[in-house]
Short mmCIF file of C-alpha atoms and ligand atoms in Angstrom, two decimals:
data_model
loop_
_atom_site.label_atom_id
_atom_site.label_comp_id
_atom_site.label_asym_id
_atom_site.label_seq_id
_atom_site.Cartn_x
_atom_site.Cartn_y
_atom_site.Cartn_z
CA UNK A 1 138.80 108.65 125.35
CA UNK A 2 138.09 108.59 121.62
CA UNK A 3 137.71 111.74 119.53
CA UNK A 4 134.50 112.73 117.81
CA UNK A 5 133.93 114.44 114.50
CA UNK A 6 134.05 118.22 114.19
CA UNK A 7 130.97 120.20 115.29
CA UNK A 8 129.83 122.07 112.16
CA UNK A 9 130.41 125.83 112.13
CA UNK A 10 127.50 128.08 113.03
CA UNK A 11 126.29 126.38 116.20
CA UNK A 12 126.49 128.28 119.49
CA UNK A 13 124.95 128.35 122.96
CA UNK A 14 122.95 130.99 124.82
CA UNK A 15 124.30 132.46 128.08
CA UNK A 16 122.97 129.47 130.06
CA UNK A 17 124.96 127.08 127.87
CA UNK A 18 121.96 125.73 125.94
CA UNK A 19 122.59 124.87 122.30
CA UNK A 20 120.78 127.18 119.90
CA UNK A 21 119.42 125.85 116.61
CA UNK A 22 118.11 128.49 114.20
CA UNK A 23 118.15 130.86 117.18
CA UNK A 24 115.94 128.60 119.33
CA UNK A 25 117.00 126.81 122.50
CA UNK A 26 117.30 123.07 121.96
CA UNK A 27 115.17 122.32 125.05
CA UNK A 28 112.44 124.70 123.85
CA UNK A 29 112.43 123.00 120.46
CA UNK A 30 111.99 119.62 122.17
CA UNK A 31 109.10 121.08 124.19
CA UNK A 32 107.49 122.45 121.05
CA UNK A 33 107.86 119.13 119.27
CA UNK A 34 106.28 117.40 122.24
CA UNK A 35 109.01 114.86 122.85
CA UNK A 36 112.43 113.56 121.96
CA UNK A 37 114.05 112.11 119.92
CA UNK A 38 113.80 114.97 117.49
CA UNK A 39 115.47 116.03 114.26
CA UNK A 40 115.62 119.80 113.85
CA UNK A 41 116.48 121.31 110.46
CA UNK A 42 117.54 124.94 110.17
CA UNK A 43 116.07 126.48 107.00
CA UNK A 44 118.39 129.49 107.08
CA UNK A 45 121.38 127.13 107.03
CA UNK A 46 119.87 125.25 104.08
CA UNK A 47 119.51 128.49 102.14
CA UNK A 48 123.01 129.62 103.12
CA UNK A 49 124.46 126.35 101.93
CA UNK A 50 122.84 126.65 98.51
CA UNK A 51 124.08 130.24 98.37
CA UNK A 52 127.60 129.11 99.21
CA UNK A 53 127.43 126.61 96.35
CA UNK A 54 126.18 129.18 93.87
CA UNK A 55 128.89 131.64 94.88
CA UNK A 56 131.54 128.99 94.29
CA UNK A 57 130.31 127.42 91.04
CA UNK A 58 130.18 128.76 87.48
CA UNK A 59 126.81 130.35 86.64
CA UNK A 60 126.19 127.84 83.87
CA UNK A 61 125.89 124.94 86.33
CA UNK A 62 122.52 124.19 87.89
CA UNK A 63 122.04 122.90 91.40
CA UNK A 64 119.95 119.78 91.89
CA UNK A 65 118.99 118.27 95.24
CA UNK A 66 119.19 114.48 95.56
CA UNK A 67 116.21 114.13 97.84
CA UNK A 68 117.00 110.71 99.24
CA UNK A 69 119.34 112.53 101.64
CA UNK A 70 116.31 114.05 103.35
CA UNK A 71 112.76 113.81 102.01
CA UNK A 72 110.98 115.47 105.00
CA UNK A 73 108.05 117.21 103.28
CA UNK A 74 108.50 120.71 104.79
CA UNK A 75 112.23 120.59 104.02
CA UNK A 76 111.50 119.48 100.47
CA UNK A 77 109.03 122.32 99.97
CA UNK A 78 111.68 124.72 101.24
CA UNK A 79 114.37 123.24 98.99
CA UNK A 80 112.03 123.53 95.98
CA UNK A 81 112.48 127.28 96.26
CA UNK A 82 116.23 127.12 96.74
CA UNK A 83 117.56 124.69 94.09
CA UNK A 84 116.99 124.30 90.34
CA UNK A 85 115.82 120.70 90.31
CA UNK A 86 115.25 117.53 92.31
CA UNK A 87 116.74 114.12 91.63
CA UNK A 88 114.54 111.30 92.81
CA UNK A 89 115.16 107.56 93.02
CA UNK A 90 111.72 105.96 93.35
CA UNK A 91 108.08 106.48 92.47
CA UNK A 92 107.48 107.45 96.08
CA UNK A 93 110.13 110.15 95.89
CA UNK A 94 108.70 111.32 92.56
CA UNK A 95 105.30 111.79 94.17
CA UNK A 96 106.87 113.67 97.09
CA UNK A 97 108.89 115.86 94.72
CA UNK A 98 105.78 116.76 92.72
CA UNK A 99 103.86 117.49 95.93
CA UNK A 100 106.66 119.81 97.08
CA UNK A 101 105.90 122.23 94.29
CA UNK A 102 108.95 121.44 92.15
CA UNK A 103 107.96 121.56 88.46
CA UNK A 104 107.99 118.13 86.80
CA UNK A 105 110.31 119.43 84.09
CA UNK A 106 112.97 119.98 86.75
CA UNK A 107 112.71 116.50 88.25
CA UNK A 108 114.88 113.60 87.12
CA UNK A 109 114.37 110.02 88.19
CA UNK A 110 117.39 107.70 88.44
CA UNK A 111 117.75 104.37 90.16
CA UNK A 112 117.85 100.72 89.14
CA UNK A 113 114.74 98.56 89.19
CA UNK A 114 112.14 101.11 88.17
CA UNK A 115 108.84 99.29 87.82
CA UNK A 116 106.45 99.93 84.94
CA UNK A 117 104.10 101.94 87.12
CA UNK A 118 107.00 104.17 88.18
CA UNK A 119 108.09 104.69 84.55
CA UNK A 120 104.48 105.50 83.72
CA UNK A 121 104.19 108.01 86.54
CA UNK A 122 107.33 109.81 85.38
CA UNK A 123 106.28 109.87 81.71
CA UNK A 124 102.78 111.05 82.61
CA UNK A 125 104.09 113.80 84.85
CA UNK A 126 106.70 114.95 82.34
CA UNK A 127 109.69 114.20 84.58
CA UNK A 128 112.97 113.03 83.06
CA UNK A 129 113.89 109.37 83.38
CA UNK A 130 117.58 108.71 83.81
CA UNK A 131 117.65 105.31 82.13
CA UNK A 132 119.67 102.63 83.85
CA UNK A 133 119.65 100.00 81.09
CA UNK A 134 118.61 99.22 77.52
CA UNK A 135 115.78 97.09 78.89
CA UNK A 136 114.46 99.96 80.95
CA UNK A 137 114.69 102.20 77.87
CA UNK A 138 112.50 99.81 75.86
CA UNK A 139 109.93 99.63 78.65
CA UNK A 140 109.86 103.43 78.93
CA UNK A 141 109.44 103.83 75.14
CA UNK A 142 106.61 101.27 75.07
CA UNK A 143 104.83 102.95 77.99
CA UNK A 144 105.18 106.37 76.38
CA UNK A 145 103.79 105.02 73.10
CA UNK A 146 100.81 103.53 74.92
CA UNK A 147 100.20 106.84 76.70
CA UNK A 148 100.69 108.84 73.51
CA UNK A 149 103.38 110.92 75.18
CA UNK A 150 106.87 112.00 74.13
CA UNK A 151 109.05 110.81 77.02
CA UNK A 152 111.88 112.92 78.42
CA UNK A 153 114.76 110.44 78.60
CA UNK A 154 118.37 110.80 79.68
CA UNK A 155 120.91 108.00 79.87
CA UNK A 156 122.73 107.30 83.05
CA UNK A 157 126.28 106.42 82.08
CA UNK A 158 128.35 103.99 84.11
CA UNK A 159 131.65 105.82 83.75
CA UNK A 160 134.92 104.00 83.25
CA UNK A 161 136.38 105.77 86.32
CA UNK A 162 135.37 106.34 89.90
CA UNK A 163 135.63 109.22 92.34
CA UNK A 164 138.87 108.81 94.28
CA UNK A 165 138.49 108.87 98.03
CA UNK A 166 134.72 108.63 97.87
CA UNK A 167 132.85 106.84 100.63
CA UNK A 168 130.55 105.13 98.13
CA UNK A 169 131.71 104.31 94.64
CA UNK A 170 128.92 104.52 92.11
CA UNK A 171 130.88 104.09 88.89
CA UNK A 172 133.85 102.25 87.40
CA UNK A 173 133.71 98.53 86.66
CA UNK A 174 130.69 96.30 87.02
CA UNK A 175 127.81 98.24 88.55
CA UNK A 176 124.03 97.92 88.78
CA UNK A 177 123.85 101.64 87.96
CA UNK A 178 123.76 103.11 84.49
CA UNK A 179 124.74 101.87 81.06
CA UNK A 180 128.39 101.01 80.41
CA UNK A 181 129.92 103.92 78.51
CA UNK A 182 130.66 101.92 75.34
CA UNK A 183 126.99 100.92 75.00
CA UNK A 184 125.66 104.45 75.41
CA UNK A 185 125.91 105.81 71.83
CA UNK A 186 123.81 103.00 70.38
CA UNK A 187 121.21 103.45 73.10
CA UNK A 188 120.97 107.21 72.56
CA UNK A 189 120.59 106.69 68.83
CA UNK A 190 117.77 104.26 69.57
CA UNK A 191 116.05 106.91 71.73
CA UNK A 192 116.42 109.57 69.04
CA UNK A 193 115.12 107.21 66.34
CA UNK A 194 112.11 106.41 68.50
CA UNK A 195 111.27 110.12 68.70
CA UNK A 196 112.00 110.51 72.43
CA UNK A 197 112.90 113.89 73.89
CA UNK A 198 116.52 113.03 74.69
CA UNK A 199 117.65 115.04 77.70
CA UNK A 200 121.33 114.11 77.83
CA UNK A 201 123.56 112.26 80.24
CA UNK A 202 123.64 111.53 83.92
CA UNK A 203 127.12 110.55 85.13
CA UNK A 204 127.52 109.93 88.84
CA UNK A 205 130.88 108.54 89.90
CA UNK A 206 130.75 108.56 93.70
CA UNK A 207 129.69 110.07 96.96
CA UNK A 208 131.04 111.52 100.21
CA UNK A 209 134.40 112.80 98.92
CA UNK A 210 136.18 115.54 100.86
CA UNK A 211 139.13 116.04 98.53
CA UNK A 212 138.30 118.96 96.23
CA UNK A 213 141.09 118.02 93.82
CA UNK A 214 139.70 114.50 93.41
CA UNK A 215 136.20 115.89 92.78
CA UNK A 216 137.62 118.33 90.23
CA UNK A 217 139.56 115.57 88.49
CA UNK A 218 136.43 113.42 88.29
CA UNK A 219 134.44 116.34 86.86
CA UNK A 220 137.08 116.85 84.18
CA UNK A 221 136.88 113.15 83.31
CA UNK A 222 133.09 113.36 83.32
CA UNK A 223 133.00 116.29 80.90
CA UNK A 224 135.53 114.54 78.66
CA UNK A 225 133.44 111.35 78.68
CA UNK A 226 130.27 113.30 77.83
CA UNK A 227 132.10 114.99 74.93
CA UNK A 228 133.40 111.66 73.62
CA UNK A 229 129.91 110.17 73.71
CA UNK A 230 128.36 113.26 72.11
CA UNK A 231 130.92 113.11 69.29
CA UNK A 232 130.17 109.47 68.70
CA UNK A 233 126.40 110.05 68.73
CA UNK A 234 126.67 113.18 66.60
CA UNK A 235 124.24 115.13 68.78
CA UNK A 236 124.58 117.62 71.62
CA UNK A 237 123.31 116.43 74.99
CA UNK A 238 120.93 119.16 76.21
CA UNK A 239 121.98 118.53 79.83
CA UNK A 240 125.04 116.89 81.33
CA UNK A 241 124.39 116.00 84.94
CA UNK A 242 127.89 115.78 86.40
CA UNK A 243 126.82 113.94 89.54
CA UNK A 244 127.93 115.30 92.87
CA UNK A 245 130.11 113.65 95.40
CA UNK A 246 130.81 116.62 97.67
CA UNK A 247 130.89 115.16 101.16
CA UNK A 248 130.70 116.51 104.70
CA UNK A 249 133.09 116.08 107.65
CA UNK A 250 131.65 113.37 109.88
CA UNK A 251 134.74 112.07 111.61
CA UNK A 252 137.82 113.22 113.53
CA UNK A 253 140.36 114.65 111.11
CA UNK A 254 137.79 115.26 108.36
CA UNK A 255 137.85 118.73 106.82
CA UNK A 256 135.19 120.41 104.68
CA UNK A 257 135.43 120.31 100.88
CA UNK A 258 136.91 123.47 99.41
CA UNK A 259 133.87 124.35 97.29
CA UNK A 260 135.55 127.38 95.78
CA UNK A 261 138.43 125.23 94.51
CA UNK A 262 135.97 122.76 92.99
CA UNK A 263 134.07 125.63 91.36
CA UNK A 264 137.19 127.28 89.96
CA UNK A 265 138.37 123.98 88.50
CA UNK A 266 134.94 123.29 87.02
CA UNK A 267 134.86 126.75 85.44
CA UNK A 268 138.19 125.99 83.77
CA UNK A 269 136.99 122.56 82.66
CA UNK A 270 133.83 123.99 81.11
CA UNK A 271 135.73 126.84 79.50
CA UNK A 272 137.96 124.31 77.74
CA UNK A 273 135.19 121.87 76.82
CA UNK A 274 134.88 120.15 73.47
CA UNK A 275 132.73 121.87 70.83
CA UNK A 276 130.33 118.92 71.01
CA UNK A 277 129.19 120.29 74.39
CA UNK A 278 129.18 123.97 73.44
CA UNK A 279 125.39 124.25 73.77
CA UNK A 280 124.94 121.82 76.66
CA UNK A 281 123.69 122.83 80.08
CA UNK A 282 125.32 121.32 83.18
CA UNK A 283 124.12 120.35 86.61
CA UNK A 284 125.46 118.94 89.82
CA UNK A 285 123.30 116.85 92.12
CA UNK A 286 124.04 117.07 95.81
CA UNK A 287 122.42 115.39 98.75
CA UNK A 288 124.28 115.46 102.03
CA UNK A 289 126.42 118.51 101.24
CA UNK A 290 123.25 120.62 101.05
CA UNK A 291 121.38 119.30 104.07
CA UNK A 292 123.58 117.39 106.55
CA UNK A 293 124.96 120.36 108.49
CA UNK A 294 121.57 121.99 108.85
CA UNK A 295 120.25 119.07 110.90
CA UNK A 296 120.67 118.22 114.58
CA UNK A 297 119.36 115.08 116.26
CA UNK A 298 118.31 115.67 119.86
CA UNK A 299 117.92 112.75 122.22
CA UNK A 300 117.31 112.75 125.97
CA UNK A 301 119.31 110.88 128.58
CA UNK A 302 117.05 108.31 130.24
CA UNK A 303 119.59 106.50 132.39
CA UNK A 304 123.14 106.85 133.59
CA UNK A 305 124.96 103.71 134.66
CA UNK A 306 128.34 102.14 135.24
CA UNK A 307 129.60 98.82 133.98
CA UNK A 308 133.12 97.53 134.54
CA UNK A 309 134.41 101.05 135.01
CA UNK A 310 132.72 102.50 131.93
CA UNK A 311 129.99 105.15 132.21
CA UNK A 312 127.00 104.75 129.93
CA UNK A 313 124.53 107.49 129.09
CA UNK A 314 121.44 105.67 127.86
CA UNK A 315 119.25 107.82 125.63
CA UNK A 316 115.75 107.65 124.18
CA UNK A 317 117.25 107.69 120.66
CA UNK A 318 119.45 105.31 118.75
CA UNK A 319 120.38 103.61 115.54
CA UNK A 320 116.71 103.32 114.54
CA UNK A 321 116.99 107.04 113.66
CA UNK A 322 120.75 107.44 113.30
CA UNK A 323 122.05 104.29 111.69
CA UNK A 324 124.97 106.17 110.16
CA UNK A 325 126.05 107.74 113.45
CA UNK A 326 125.98 104.30 115.05
CA UNK A 327 128.51 103.19 112.45
CA UNK A 328 126.24 100.69 110.72
CA UNK A 329 125.53 102.46 107.39
CA UNK A 330 128.39 101.78 105.02
CA UNK A 331 131.36 102.35 107.32
CA UNK A 332 134.06 99.77 107.94
CA UNK A 333 135.47 101.09 111.20
CA UNK A 334 133.13 102.69 113.72
CA UNK A 335 134.13 106.29 114.51
CA UNK A 336 132.28 108.98 116.41
CA UNK A 337 130.04 111.49 114.71
CA UNK A 338 130.12 115.06 116.06
CA UNK A 339 128.33 114.89 119.41
CA UNK A 340 127.74 117.31 122.29
CA UNK A 341 125.74 117.77 125.44
CA UNK A 342 123.14 120.29 124.25
CA UNK A 343 122.54 121.87 127.64
CA UNK A 344 126.25 122.46 128.36
CA UNK A 345 127.25 123.22 124.79
CA UNK A 346 130.83 124.39 124.57
CA UNK A 347 131.63 123.58 128.22
CA UNK A 348 134.89 121.80 129.03
CA UNK A 349 134.66 118.00 129.01
CA UNK A 350 134.58 116.52 132.50
CA UNK A 351 134.24 112.79 131.89
CA UNK A 352 134.54 110.05 129.32
CA UNK A 353 131.26 108.31 128.58
CA UNK A 354 129.64 106.08 126.03
CA UNK A 355 126.34 107.36 124.69
CA UNK A 356 124.08 104.50 123.70
CA UNK A 357 120.56 104.22 122.34
CA UNK A 358 117.59 102.42 123.80
CA UNK A 359 117.68 99.43 121.46
CA UNK A 360 118.59 96.07 122.92
CA UNK A 361 121.62 95.50 120.69
CA UNK A 362 125.32 96.27 121.17
CA UNK A 363 125.27 97.96 117.76
CA UNK A 364 123.28 100.85 119.20
CA UNK A 365 126.06 103.23 120.15
CA UNK A 366 125.89 106.93 119.27
CA UNK A 367 129.13 107.98 120.95
CA UNK A 368 131.90 105.61 121.95
CA UNK A 369 134.02 106.77 124.91
CA UNK A 370 133.59 110.44 124.14
CA UNK A 371 134.66 113.29 126.41
CA UNK A 372 131.63 115.35 127.48
CA UNK A 373 130.74 117.76 130.28
CA UNK A 374 129.14 116.02 133.25
CA UNK A 375 125.72 114.74 132.12
CA UNK A 376 122.62 113.83 134.11
CA UNK A 377 119.35 112.04 133.41
CA UNK A 378 117.06 114.45 131.55
CA UNK A 379 119.90 116.21 129.72
CA UNK A 380 119.85 116.47 125.94
CA UNK A 381 122.50 114.97 123.68
CA UNK A 382 122.96 116.53 120.24
CA UNK A 383 124.31 114.63 117.24
CA UNK A 384 125.36 116.85 114.35
CA UNK A 385 125.50 116.30 110.57
CA UNK A 386 122.05 114.83 111.15
CA UNK A 387 120.25 116.50 108.26
CA UNK A 388 121.11 113.75 105.77
CA UNK A 389 120.50 110.00 105.81
CA UNK A 390 118.99 110.08 109.30
CA UNK A 391 115.26 109.63 109.74
CA UNK A 392 114.56 107.78 106.50
CA UNK A 393 117.85 105.91 106.16
CA UNK A 394 117.47 104.18 109.53
CA UNK A 395 115.30 101.21 110.55
CA UNK A 396 112.65 103.18 112.47
CA UNK A 397 110.44 100.13 112.97
CA UNK A 398 113.21 98.04 114.55
CA UNK A 399 112.28 97.01 118.07
CA UNK A 400 109.02 98.89 117.87
CA UNK A 401 110.50 102.22 118.87
CA UNK A 402 108.86 104.16 116.10
CA UNK A 403 110.01 107.22 114.17
CA UNK A 404 111.65 110.34 115.53
CA UNK A 405 109.92 113.69 115.40
CA UNK A 406 111.14 116.12 112.78
CA UNK A 407 110.79 119.86 112.48
CA UNK A 408 111.99 122.57 110.11
CA UNK A 409 112.61 125.92 111.75
C1 LIG B 501 122.60 109.19 96.58
C2 LIG B 501 122.79 109.90 95.32
C3 LIG B 501 123.17 111.25 95.35
C4 LIG B 501 123.43 112.01 96.60
O1 LIG B 501 124.58 111.61 97.24
P1 LIG B 501 125.18 112.52 98.42
O2 LIG B 501 126.40 111.81 98.83
O3 LIG B 501 124.14 112.57 99.50
O4 LIG B 501 125.44 113.87 97.86
C5 LIG B 501 123.29 111.89 94.14
N1 LIG B 501 123.06 111.25 92.98
C6 LIG B 501 122.70 109.95 92.92
C7 LIG B 501 122.47 109.30 91.62
C8 LIG B 501 122.57 109.23 94.09
O5 LIG B 501 122.23 107.95 94.03
#
């Protein structure tokens, strides 16, 4: 038997043992959707999560949603009413963000390799471009001049540190992201000279960190870096986007980030900030922390079989919707995501099984030798922490299986 990650708090069963999501039985949700596999997102949990963040953080810090974690249109429209801004990373995401009802002035667009038509769309809409290079800055300025618009431009800084313990390092050393810190003052001066509406800095050091102290330390370094750059430029950045990095517990032994500790430390950091940032606003941009727990992936058992003494539950889902849970999205060692039998939720485990998907590849494993209650064909398996990097971060077209259904309740 191998352990699985912790089931997020807030999930329970009805008296028959059926998992409830947003107060609805998992099997009823699958019926409503018409079929499995199905992602269900709980809007009340999304709102509660944002509320938890606001209660923990200083009032001066705005909450942005990094929509690549989950761009499902109904979820995005819901989030538009819950957070202060969206961070997008492509022209497609920009269009989706605008369609969600989020005001263009609260959308920022980061990401390397922005094409001219994407820069043009952002400038035309009045969204902020987080510039990734001097070359991109020149293209944005030229496009704005051609359109007769004053572009809203921020500079993404490649910091000279990274976020310790983060699953994905996005700063420190040679990176395709952002402008190396020492080159930033000259670039900002160029933007100011060209008459751009300079919006400040975007400094994102890493992702999926669970250690609140490491996040707090990185935020202190980030604020110090922004102050140093502001001093050198001789101008106050209107907004300092501090990045995010708050992760979620996916694996055995993982524990939730202490958001209150991060918020208290950030309050102290901002209190003590350099005068160069006295009039700056601050923001954090979070993806998975806001949406992962609110999502459950439901997949139905199609077959139950034995091979060399191992029991396999073969489902109608798989890595084409849940690449991360299969262990093939940026993890070195495959470990089990939180997993349960939805129709005997909370029951004592009765057997050790491997839950696999329907793709014809050995990579397609959703639960490796996990202890579950006795399962039969037709039962529903639930994978948790499924609200982020599921449906759109998985190869849905692989093997012709097609996308999962999604619903916001
Ligand atoms: C992906 C990304 C995020 C979100 O990361 P999470 O780990 O989901 O919070 C935030 N900011 C930037 C710039 C990103 O690329």
